[in-house]
mmCIF file of C-alpha atoms in Angstrom:
data_model
loop_
_atom_site.group_PDB
_atom_site.id
_atom_site.type_symbol
_atom_site.label_atom_id
_atom_site.label_comp_id
_atom_site.label_asym_id
_atom_site.label_seq_id
_atom_site.Cartn_x
_atom_site.Cartn_y
_atom_site.Cartn_z
ATOM 1 C CA ALA A 716 24.984 -19.637 33.775
ATOM 2 C CA ALA A 717 25.273 -22.235 36.484
ATOM 3 C CA PRO A 718 24.659 -21.133 40.095
ATOM 4 C CA ALA A 719 27.149 -18.559 41.454
ATOM 5 C CA GLY A 720 28.093 -17.394 37.974
ATOM 6 C CA GLY A 721 29.638 -20.552 36.523
ATOM 7 C CA ILE A 722 29.394 -21.818 32.958
ATOM 8 C CA ASP A 723 28.480 -25.213 31.466
ATOM 9 C CA LEU A 724 29.841 -25.975 27.989
ATOM 10 C CA LEU A 725 28.889 -28.875 25.715
ATOM 11 C CA LEU A 726 31.802 -29.704 23.398
ATOM 12 C CA THR A 727 32.646 -32.290 20.767
ATOM 13 C CA GLN A 728 36.209 -33.589 20.808
ATOM 14 C CA THR A 729 37.103 -34.680 17.306
ATOM 15 C CA GLY A 730 39.762 -37.257 16.456
ATOM 16 C CA ARG A 731 41.551 -38.239 13.293
ATOM 17 C CA SER A 732 38.979 -40.853 12.352
ATOM 18 C CA ALA A 733 37.623 -40.701 8.802
ATOM 19 C CA ASP A 734 34.115 -41.740 9.910
ATOM 20 C CA ARG A 735 33.384 -38.298 11.441
ATOM 21 C CA ARG A 736 32.894 -39.590 14.969
ATOM 22 C CA GLY A 737 33.976 -37.848 18.149
ATOM 23 C CA ARG A 738 33.473 -37.681 21.914
ATOM 24 C CA LEU A 739 30.763 -35.491 23.465
ATOM 25 C CA VAL A 740 31.923 -33.878 26.741
ATOM 26 C CA LEU A 741 30.465 -31.525 29.348
ATOM 27 C CA VAL A 742 32.817 -28.923 30.851
ATOM 28 C CA ARG A 743 31.693 -27.184 34.058
ATOM 29 C CA LEU A 744 33.515 -24.037 35.178
ATOM 30 C CA ASN A 745 32.713 -22.272 38.453
ATOM 31 C CA ALA A 746 33.138 -18.592 39.325
ATOM 32 C CA THR A 747 36.551 -19.158 40.966
ATOM 33 C CA GLY A 748 38.045 -20.651 37.790
ATOM 34 C CA ASN A 749 37.993 -24.317 38.847
ATOM 35 C CA TRP A 750 36.611 -26.734 36.297
ATOM 36 C CA SER A 751 35.618 -30.362 35.727
ATOM 37 C CA LEU A 752 35.046 -32.464 32.599
ATOM 38 C CA ARG A 753 32.876 -35.552 32.056
ATOM 39 C CA THR A 754 32.215 -37.610 28.950
ATOM 40 C CA VAL A 755 28.545 -37.529 27.951
ATOM 41 C CA SER A 756 28.956 -39.970 25.046
ATOM 42 C CA GLN A 757 32.089 -41.812 23.907
ATOM 43 C CA SER A 758 31.069 -41.743 20.239
ATOM 44 C CA VAL A 759 28.836 -39.239 18.420
ATOM 45 C CA ALA A 760 28.482 -38.048 14.836
ATOM 46 C CA THR A 761 30.434 -34.777 14.728
ATOM 47 C CA ASP A 762 28.114 -33.244 12.105
ATOM 48 C CA MET A 763 25.030 -33.635 14.360
ATOM 49 C CA PRO A 764 23.957 -30.882 16.821
ATOM 50 C CA GLY A 765 23.509 -30.929 20.596
ATOM 51 C CA ALA A 766 22.225 -28.594 23.330
ATOM 52 C CA ILE A 767 21.921 -28.207 27.107
ATOM 53 C CA ALA A 768 19.167 -26.748 29.300
ATOM 54 C CA ARG A 769 19.414 -25.744 32.948
ATOM 55 C CA ARG A 770 16.902 -25.713 35.780
ATOM 56 C CA GLY A 771 16.971 -23.146 38.569
ATOM 57 C CA ASP A 772 18.778 -25.578 40.895
ATOM 58 C CA GLY A 773 21.666 -25.952 38.435
ATOM 59 C CA SER A 774 20.751 -29.439 37.179
ATOM 60 C CA LEU A 775 20.970 -29.984 33.430
ATOM 61 C CA ALA A 776 19.387 -31.891 30.608
ATOM 62 C CA ILE A 777 21.620 -32.656 27.628
ATOM 63 C CA VAL A 778 20.159 -33.518 24.232
ATOM 64 C CA TRP A 779 21.999 -34.468 21.056
ATOM 65 C CA ALA A 780 21.293 -35.954 17.656
ATOM 66 C CA ASP A 781 23.325 -38.900 16.446
ATOM 67 C CA ALA A 782 23.461 -41.462 13.654
ATOM 68 C CA PRO A 783 24.536 -45.127 13.716
ATOM 69 C CA GLU A 784 28.195 -45.812 13.070
ATOM 70 C CA ARG A 785 29.179 -47.154 9.694
ATOM 71 C CA GLY A 786 28.225 -50.763 9.269
ATOM 72 C CA ALA A 787 25.634 -50.639 12.059
ATOM 73 C CA SER A 788 22.021 -51.623 11.470
ATOM 74 C CA GLY A 789 19.973 -48.692 10.182
ATOM 75 C CA ALA A 790 23.057 -46.649 9.294
ATOM 76 C CA GLY A 791 22.200 -43.197 8.038
ATOM 77 C CA GLY A 792 18.982 -42.691 10.022
ATOM 78 C CA ALA A 793 19.258 -40.059 12.748
ATOM 79 C CA PHE A 794 17.950 -40.428 16.286
ATOM 80 C CA VAL A 795 17.946 -38.205 19.385
ATOM 81 C CA ARG A 796 19.389 -38.984 22.845
ATOM 82 C CA ILE A 797 18.902 -37.169 26.163
ATOM 83 C CA ARG A 798 20.768 -37.347 29.493
ATOM 84 C CA ALA A 799 20.499 -35.557 32.843
ATOM 85 C CA ALA A 800 23.324 -33.958 34.841
ATOM 86 C CA SER A 801 23.276 -33.081 38.556
ATOM 87 C CA PRO A 802 23.807 -29.611 40.082
ATOM 88 C CA PRO A 803 27.461 -28.571 40.515
ATOM 89 C CA GLY A 804 27.477 -28.715 44.335
ATOM 90 C CA THR A 805 29.532 -26.490 46.625
ATOM 91 C CA GLN A 806 32.920 -28.200 46.364
ATOM 92 C CA THR A 807 36.030 -26.305 45.261
ATOM 93 C CA ARG A 808 35.973 -28.273 42.008
ATOM 94 C CA PRO A 809 32.452 -28.420 40.485
ATOM 95 C CA ARG A 810 30.800 -31.824 40.455
ATOM 96 C CA ILE A 811 29.297 -33.458 37.353
ATOM 97 C CA GLY A 812 26.985 -36.395 37.992
ATOM 98 C CA LEU A 813 25.371 -37.904 34.880
ATOM 99 C CA GLY A 814 22.141 -39.868 34.674
ATOM 100 C CA GLN A 815 21.053 -42.610 32.307
ATOM 101 C CA THR A 816 21.190 -41.989 28.552
ATOM 102 C CA ARG A 817 17.794 -42.383 26.890
ATOM 103 C CA VAL A 818 16.724 -42.462 23.256
ATOM 104 C CA VAL A 819 13.759 -40.147 22.583
ATOM 105 C CA ARG A 820 11.317 -42.248 20.598
ATOM 106 C CA GLY A 821 8.496 -40.832 18.491
ATOM 107 C CA LEU A 822 10.158 -37.428 18.149
ATOM 108 C CA LEU A 823 11.326 -37.505 14.517
ATOM 109 C CA PRO A 824 8.764 -37.933 11.735
ATOM 110 C CA PRO A 825 9.116 -41.125 9.666
ATOM 111 C CA ALA A 826 11.262 -40.932 6.549
ATOM 112 C CA LEU A 827 9.355 -41.051 3.260
ATOM 113 C CA GLY A 828 10.087 -42.682 -0.066
ATOM 114 C CA ARG A 829 10.869 -46.186 -1.283
ATOM 115 C CA PRO A 830 13.414 -46.959 -0.070
ATOM 116 C CA PRO A 831 13.173 -44.314 2.694
ATOM 117 C CA SER A 832 15.749 -41.526 2.522
ATOM 118 C CA PRO A 833 18.071 -41.365 5.547
ATOM 119 C CA ARG A 834 16.921 -38.753 8.052
ATOM 120 C CA SER A 835 19.294 -36.142 9.456
ATOM 121 C CA VAL A 836 19.007 -33.382 12.077
ATOM 122 C CA ALA A 837 20.297 -29.918 11.168
ATOM 123 C CA GLY A 838 19.595 -28.016 14.392
ATOM 124 C CA ILE A 839 18.359 -28.789 17.905
ATOM 125 C CA ASP A 840 17.694 -26.889 21.135
ATOM 126 C CA LEU A 841 16.241 -27.694 24.550
ATOM 127 C CA GLY A 842 14.590 -25.914 27.488
ATOM 128 C CA PHE A 843 12.677 -26.618 30.710
ATOM 129 C CA GLY A 844 9.026 -25.588 30.781
ATOM 130 C CA LYS A 845 7.483 -24.097 33.920
ATOM 131 C CA GLY A 846 6.015 -27.469 34.916
ATOM 132 C CA GLY A 847 9.357 -29.249 34.508
ATOM 133 C CA ASP A 848 8.672 -30.677 31.042
ATOM 134 C CA ARG A 849 11.549 -30.648 28.572
ATOM 135 C CA VAL A 850 10.754 -28.632 25.457
ATOM 136 C CA VAL A 851 12.650 -29.662 22.300
ATOM 137 C CA ALA A 852 12.891 -27.789 19.000
ATOM 138 C CA LEU A 853 14.690 -29.310 16.023
ATOM 139 C CA THR A 854 14.911 -29.154 12.251
ATOM 140 C CA THR A 855 15.187 -32.375 10.282
ATOM 141 C CA SER A 856 15.395 -33.488 6.667
ATOM 142 C CA ALA A 857 15.049 -36.686 4.667
ATOM 143 C CA GLY A 858 15.803 -36.403 0.977
ATOM 144 C CA ARG A 859 14.111 -33.186 -0.196
ATOM 145 C CA SER A 860 11.646 -33.165 2.696
ATOM 146 C CA THR A 861 12.358 -30.743 5.577
ATOM 147 C CA ALA A 862 10.445 -30.047 8.787
ATOM 148 C CA LEU A 863 10.486 -28.159 12.071
ATOM 149 C CA VAL A 864 9.564 -30.308 15.093
ATOM 150 C CA LEU A 865 8.396 -28.745 18.389
ATOM 151 C CA ALA A 866 7.769 -31.193 21.216
ATOM 152 C CA SER A 867 7.317 -31.563 24.972
ATOM 153 C CA LEU A 868 8.917 -34.508 26.840
ATOM 154 C CA ASP A 869 8.223 -35.894 30.304
ATOM 155 C CA GLY A 870 10.915 -36.886 32.817
ATOM 156 C CA SER A 871 11.282 -40.314 31.196
ATOM 157 C CA ALA A 872 11.949 -38.780 27.736
ATOM 158 C CA ARG A 873 8.513 -39.776 26.419
ATOM 159 C CA VAL A 874 6.868 -37.386 23.944
ATOM 160 C CA ARG A 875 3.813 -35.650 25.450
ATOM 161 C CA GLU A 876 2.996 -33.198 22.659
ATOM 162 C CA ARG A 877 4.455 -32.839 19.175
ATOM 163 C CA GLN A 878 3.937 -30.311 16.384
ATOM 164 C CA ILE A 879 5.426 -30.715 12.902
ATOM 165 C CA ALA A 880 5.672 -27.826 10.435
ATOM 166 C CA ASN A 881 6.714 -29.165 7.041
ATOM 167 C CA THR A 882 8.959 -27.343 4.520
ATOM 168 C CA PHE A 883 10.752 -25.351 7.253
ATOM 169 C CA ASN A 884 14.494 -25.715 7.745
ATOM 170 C CA GLY A 885 17.471 -23.900 9.246
ATOM 171 C CA ASN A 886 19.101 -23.172 12.585
ATOM 172 C CA VAL A 887 16.744 -23.377 15.569
ATOM 173 C CA SER A 888 17.054 -21.868 19.067
ATOM 174 C CA LEU A 889 14.650 -22.002 22.007
ATOM 175 C CA THR A 890 14.087 -19.649 24.955
ATOM 176 C CA VAL A 891 11.954 -20.311 28.078
ATOM 177 C CA ALA A 892 10.871 -17.453 30.359
ATOM 178 C CA PRO A 893 10.365 -18.088 34.105
ATOM 179 C CA SER A 894 6.669 -17.295 33.509
ATOM 180 C CA GLY A 895 6.430 -20.418 31.323
ATOM 181 C CA ARG A 896 6.281 -18.630 27.967
ATOM 182 C CA VAL A 897 8.403 -20.404 25.328
ATOM 183 C CA GLY A 898 9.826 -18.827 22.168
ATOM 184 C CA VAL A 899 11.545 -20.419 19.162
ATOM 185 C CA ILE A 900 13.657 -18.797 16.438
ATOM 186 C CA LEU A 901 13.992 -20.535 13.077
ATOM 187 C CA GLU A 902 16.674 -19.009 10.860
ATOM 188 C CA ASP A 903 17.328 -20.158 7.311
ATOM 189 C CA ARG A 904 20.671 -18.608 6.425
ATOM 190 C CA GLY A 905 20.260 -19.018 2.683
ATOM 191 C CA SER A 906 23.557 -20.883 2.686
ATOM 192 C CA THR A 907 24.996 -24.369 2.733
ATOM 193 C CA ILE A 908 28.300 -25.817 3.870
ATOM 194 C CA GLY A 909 30.496 -27.016 1.008
ATOM 195 C CA ASP A 910 34.214 -27.134 0.296
ATOM 196 C CA ARG A 911 34.218 -23.453 1.209
ATOM 197 C CA GLU A 912 32.975 -22.218 4.549
ATOM 198 C CA CYS A 913 29.818 -20.499 3.299
ATOM 199 C CA VAL A 914 28.042 -21.062 -0.037
ATOM 200 C CA SER A 915 24.720 -19.595 -1.165
ATOM 201 C CA ASP A 916 21.974 -22.137 -1.803
ATOM 202 C CA GLY A 917 20.114 -19.675 -4.016
ATOM 203 C CA ARG A 918 17.587 -18.686 -1.337
ATOM 204 C CA GLN A 919 17.217 -15.674 0.952
ATOM 205 C CA ARG A 920 18.068 -15.401 4.630
ATOM 206 C CA ILE A 921 14.766 -15.742 6.520
ATOM 207 C CA ILE A 922 14.145 -15.297 10.263
ATOM 208 C CA ARG A 923 10.903 -16.638 11.767
ATOM 209 C CA VAL A 924 9.589 -17.024 15.329
ATOM 210 C CA ALA A 925 6.912 -19.042 17.129
ATOM 211 C CA VAL A 926 5.642 -18.702 20.719
ATOM 212 C CA ARG A 927 3.957 -21.046 23.176
ATOM 213 C CA GLU A 928 2.181 -18.924 25.768
ATOM 214 C CA ALA A 929 2.372 -19.875 29.454
ATOM 215 C CA GLY A 930 -0.057 -22.719 30.162
ATOM 216 C CA ALA A 931 -0.675 -23.506 26.474
ATOM 217 C CA LYS A 932 0.037 -26.912 24.925
ATOM 218 C CA SER A 933 0.859 -25.769 21.398
ATOM 219 C CA PHE A 934 2.910 -23.102 19.629
ATOM 220 C CA SER A 935 1.533 -20.265 17.547
ATOM 221 C CA PRO A 936 1.972 -20.289 13.748
ATOM 222 C CA MET A 937 5.384 -19.122 12.558
ATOM 223 C CA GLN A 938 5.753 -15.313 12.285
ATOM 224 C CA LEU A 939 8.139 -13.770 9.744
ATOM 225 C CA LEU A 940 10.517 -11.191 11.267
ATOM 226 C CA ASP A 941 12.973 -10.526 8.449
ATOM 227 C CA ARG A 942 13.700 -11.597 4.893
ATOM 228 C CA ARG A 943 17.037 -10.495 3.466
ATOM 229 C CA PRO A 944 19.447 -11.337 0.649
ATOM 230 C CA PHE A 945 21.914 -14.145 1.298
ATOM 231 C CA GLU A 946 24.211 -13.119 4.180
ATOM 232 C CA CYS A 947 27.218 -15.262 4.930
ATOM 233 C CA LEU A 948 28.908 -13.521 7.858
ATOM 234 C CA ALA A 949 26.054 -11.886 9.776
ATOM 235 C CA PRO A 950 25.625 -13.222 13.359
ATOM 236 C CA TYR A 951 22.773 -15.609 14.111
ATOM 237 C CA ALA A 952 19.596 -14.271 15.687
ATOM 238 C CA ARG A 953 19.182 -14.534 19.470
ATOM 239 C CA MET A 954 16.008 -14.568 21.566
ATOM 240 C CA VAL A 955 15.999 -13.487 25.229
ATOM 241 C CA ALA A 956 13.158 -13.293 27.764
ATOM 242 C CA ARG A 957 12.342 -11.333 30.913
ATOM 243 C CA PRO A 958 10.863 -13.208 33.905
ATOM 244 C CA ASP A 959 7.368 -11.915 32.985
ATOM 245 C CA GLY A 960 7.628 -13.417 29.484
ATOM 246 C CA HIS A 961 8.443 -10.236 27.545
ATOM 247 C CA MET A 962 10.701 -11.386 24.696
ATOM 248 C CA ALA A 963 13.258 -9.738 22.448
ATOM 249 C CA VAL A 964 14.947 -11.054 19.301
ATOM 250 C CA LEU A 965 18.229 -9.503 18.147
ATOM 251 C CA TRP A 966 20.118 -10.304 14.965
ATOM 252 C CA GLY A 967 22.949 -8.932 12.916
ATOM 253 C CA ALA A 968 22.541 -7.998 9.268
ATOM 254 C CA GLU A 969 24.501 -6.540 6.403
ATOM 255 C CA THR A 970 23.516 -3.438 4.434
ATOM 256 C CA ALA A 971 24.487 -2.589 0.870
ATOM 257 C CA SER A 972 23.884 1.180 1.035
ATOM 258 C CA PRO A 973 25.790 2.296 2.951
ATOM 259 C CA PRO A 974 27.837 -0.930 3.150
ATOM 260 C CA GLY A 975 28.287 -2.230 6.666
ATOM 261 C CA ASP A 976 26.752 -4.149 9.553
ATOM 262 C CA ILE A 977 23.671 -3.330 11.631
ATOM 263 C CA VAL A 978 21.944 -4.820 14.671
ATOM 264 C CA ARG A 979 18.161 -5.408 14.513
ATOM 265 C CA LEU A 980 15.732 -5.722 17.440
ATOM 266 C CA ALA A 981 12.108 -6.945 17.675
ATOM 267 C CA GLU A 982 10.075 -7.377 20.883
ATOM 268 C CA ALA A 983 6.857 -9.089 22.010
ATOM 269 C CA ALA A 984 4.913 -8.482 25.248
ATOM 270 C CA PRO A 985 3.246 -11.504 26.918
ATOM 271 C CA GLY A 986 0.284 -12.659 24.841
ATOM 272 C CA ALA A 987 1.232 -10.452 21.875
ATOM 273 C CA ARG A 988 2.963 -10.933 18.530
ATOM 274 C CA PHE A 989 6.372 -9.460 17.790
ATOM 275 C CA GLY A 990 6.349 -5.849 16.646
ATOM 276 C CA GLU A 991 8.161 -4.291 13.721
ATOM 277 C CA PRO A 992 11.975 -4.550 14.024
ATOM 278 C CA SER A 993 14.100 -1.487 14.842
ATOM 279 C CA THR A 994 17.805 -0.834 14.155
ATOM 280 C CA PRO A 995 19.450 0.382 17.394
ATOM 281 C CA TRP A 996 23.062 0.223 16.096
ATOM 282 C CA SER A 997 24.922 0.415 12.818
ATOM 283 C CA GLY A 998 28.584 -0.228 12.065
ATOM 284 C CA GLU A 999 28.728 -2.866 14.831
ATOM 285 C CA LEU A 1000 28.321 -6.639 15.180
ATOM 286 C CA LEU A 1001 25.983 -8.458 17.549
ATOM 287 C CA GLY A 1002 27.866 -10.559 20.086
ATOM 288 C CA ASP A 1003 25.254 -11.864 22.536
ATOM 289 C CA ALA A 1004 22.313 -10.631 24.613
ATOM 290 C CA LEU A 1005 20.197 -11.461 27.674
ATOM 291 C CA TYR A 1006 17.931 -9.956 30.304
ATOM 292 C CA GLY A 1007 19.381 -9.239 33.747
ATOM 293 C CA GLY A 1008 17.607 -10.030 36.988
ATOM 294 C CA ALA A 1009 16.089 -6.536 37.204
ATOM 295 C CA GLY A 1010 14.589 -6.815 33.723
ATOM 296 C CA ASP A 1011 17.328 -4.790 32.018
ATOM 297 C CA LEU A 1012 18.359 -5.814 28.509
ATOM 298 C CA VAL A 1013 22.121 -6.475 28.344
ATOM 299 C CA VAL A 1014 23.769 -6.624 24.901
ATOM 300 C CA ALA A 1015 27.367 -7.503 24.025
ATOM 301 C CA ILE A 1016 28.499 -5.660 20.881
ATOM 302 C CA ILE A 1017 31.674 -6.039 18.819
ATOM 303 C CA ARG A 1018 32.964 -2.859 17.169
ATOM 304 C CA PRO A 1019 35.121 -4.121 14.277
ATOM 305 C CA ALA A 1020 38.474 -2.586 13.458
ATOM 306 C CA GLY A 1021 38.569 -1.492 9.809
ATOM 307 C CA ALA A 1022 37.539 -4.169 7.324
ATOM 308 C CA THR A 1023 38.067 -7.034 9.802
ATOM 309 C CA ARG A 1024 35.303 -8.715 11.804
ATOM 310 C CA THR A 1025 37.250 -8.563 15.056
ATOM 311 C CA GLY A 1026 37.555 -5.605 17.387
ATOM 312 C CA GLN A 1027 36.477 -4.053 20.690
ATOM 313 C CA LEU A 1028 34.046 -5.866 22.983
ATOM 314 C CA LEU A 1029 31.416 -3.524 24.462
ATOM 315 C CA VAL A 1030 28.469 -4.027 26.824
ATOM 316 C CA ARG A 1031 25.316 -1.894 26.646
ATOM 317 C CA ARG A 1032 22.320 -1.992 29.029
ATOM 318 C CA ARG A 1033 18.705 -0.792 28.814
ATOM 319 C CA ASP A 1034 16.481 -0.769 31.872
ATOM 320 C CA ALA A 1035 12.932 -2.110 31.668
ATOM 321 C CA GLY A 1036 11.384 1.193 30.593
ATOM 322 C CA GLY A 1037 14.183 3.344 29.206
ATOM 323 C CA ALA A 1038 16.849 3.758 26.560
ATOM 324 C CA PHE A 1039 20.273 2.141 26.268
ATOM 325 C CA GLY A 1040 22.836 3.681 28.586
ATOM 326 C CA PRO A 1041 26.539 4.387 27.987
ATOM 327 C CA GLU A 1042 28.705 1.577 26.691
ATOM 328 C CA GLU A 1043 31.244 -0.269 28.849
ATOM 329 C CA GLN A 1044 34.421 -1.534 27.161
ATOM 330 C CA VAL A 1045 35.371 -5.069 28.223
ATOM 331 C CA ALA A 1046 38.173 -5.789 25.719
ATOM 332 C CA ALA A 1047 40.086 -3.315 23.541
ATOM 333 C CA SER A 1048 40.667 -5.568 20.519
ATOM 334 C CA GLY A 1049 40.814 -9.055 19.068
ATOM 335 C CA VAL A 1050 37.251 -10.256 19.798
ATOM 336 C CA SER A 1051 35.226 -11.936 17.040
ATOM 337 C CA GLN A 1052 32.556 -13.825 19.031
ATOM 338 C CA VAL A 1053 31.386 -13.896 22.638
ATOM 339 C CA GLN A 1054 29.060 -15.689 25.058
ATOM 340 C CA LEU A 1055 27.304 -13.613 27.723
ATOM 341 C CA VAL A 1056 25.757 -14.744 31.038
ATOM 342 C CA ILE A 1057 24.691 -12.960 34.220
ATOM 343 C CA GLY A 1058 26.140 -14.131 37.538
ATOM 344 C CA SER A 1059 24.248 -14.261 40.834
ATOM 345 C CA ASP A 1060 25.965 -10.958 41.761
ATOM 346 C CA GLY A 1061 24.322 -9.193 38.789
ATOM 347 C CA LEU A 1062 27.583 -8.712 36.892
ATOM 348 C CA ALA A 1063 27.899 -9.725 33.238
ATOM 349 C CA LEU A 1064 30.233 -12.673 32.666
ATOM 350 C CA LEU A 1065 31.668 -12.788 29.130
ATOM 351 C CA ALA A 1066 33.690 -15.560 27.480
ATOM 352 C CA TRP A 1067 35.397 -15.445 24.084
ATOM 353 C CA PRO A 1068 38.031 -17.508 22.251
ATOM 354 C CA GLN A 1069 41.585 -16.248 21.927
ATOM 355 C CA GLY A 1070 43.852 -17.950 19.422
ATOM 356 C CA ALA A 1071 43.435 -21.632 18.580
ATOM 357 C CA ASP A 1072 43.179 -23.129 22.059
ATOM 358 C CA ALA A 1073 42.487 -20.434 24.691
ATOM 359 C CA LEU A 1074 39.289 -19.062 26.258
ATOM 360 C CA VAL A 1075 39.165 -15.637 27.915
ATOM 361 C CA ILE A 1076 36.610 -15.009 30.688
ATOM 362 C CA SER A 1077 35.939 -11.514 32.024
ATOM 363 C CA ARG A 1078 33.421 -9.833 34.336
ATOM 364 C CA SER A 1079 31.864 -6.453 33.692
ATOM 365 C CA ALA A 1080 32.714 -3.672 36.133
ATOM 366 C CA GLN A 1081 29.126 -2.629 36.884
ATOM 367 C CA PRO A 1082 25.844 -4.507 37.544
#
């Protein structure tokens, strides 16, 4: 969330062009419903990922992977760009000031082979370390070679530290605690995108994590949290952190006996590995999760209606040392995905799509 409970969204506007290029835009919405839009890049590859990270003062860093346009020199080889955005200010309409766009050099490993296979980026995420460094996590491939890259950048987008773990691939997400502890989730879905929306690649769904403790320069070895059969529709895993660095990972999963959906939870105290996962809910879908300012774990859950994957939107909370309290219903029906943030007033702010071109935003009734 931006200051005072607003939201920043990074979106790709696609056109009718056959070269799969689009416009990357930043949308800033404040708590009163006023919004602004600025173009981050006029032309980006629409099949490449991007991410934003926010400092405590509301300023942003925006990172995205791109590839040269057709016919350009070096076409097919991916690269990574980064750009800063100013705090929203106190005007009625939020301000968006953008800094210089920089190419991050020395981040991606060199492509191998003769001739070298074009390099692509499958997933990317970004966060601010306690000292102000930008922490980047990405997965990349070139031919049959895949790798996870974890790096720290200075204010000029130069690489300070870089770790490469070969053979890893999948969706990557990064979480930074105010204490300076950094966590990364790497999730291989066991699927690929083809003519259909979700196609098995013959492998399992695997969820791994790595942690960089506060003050450390490098990440721990990857830790396996879950290995499951191919799951097409289960929600992606999410990592959240308390101010003291205590971390939780939540993910949705499917069960064969009895058939249905479950939500899994694993936690790690500062300086410790993640413990064995538990299953706090069954018959429900994971929407989103985060820690509130008082250290309470806030989870948005979707209770599907019948055989559909849409339904009621519920919020559940657990204080720092107790059990989950009673659920709060936010929407009665029609919700299939949701984004959750906490405003400066302690209330949960939830946003979810409605129809083809509408976004619903709602506040919870209780802090």
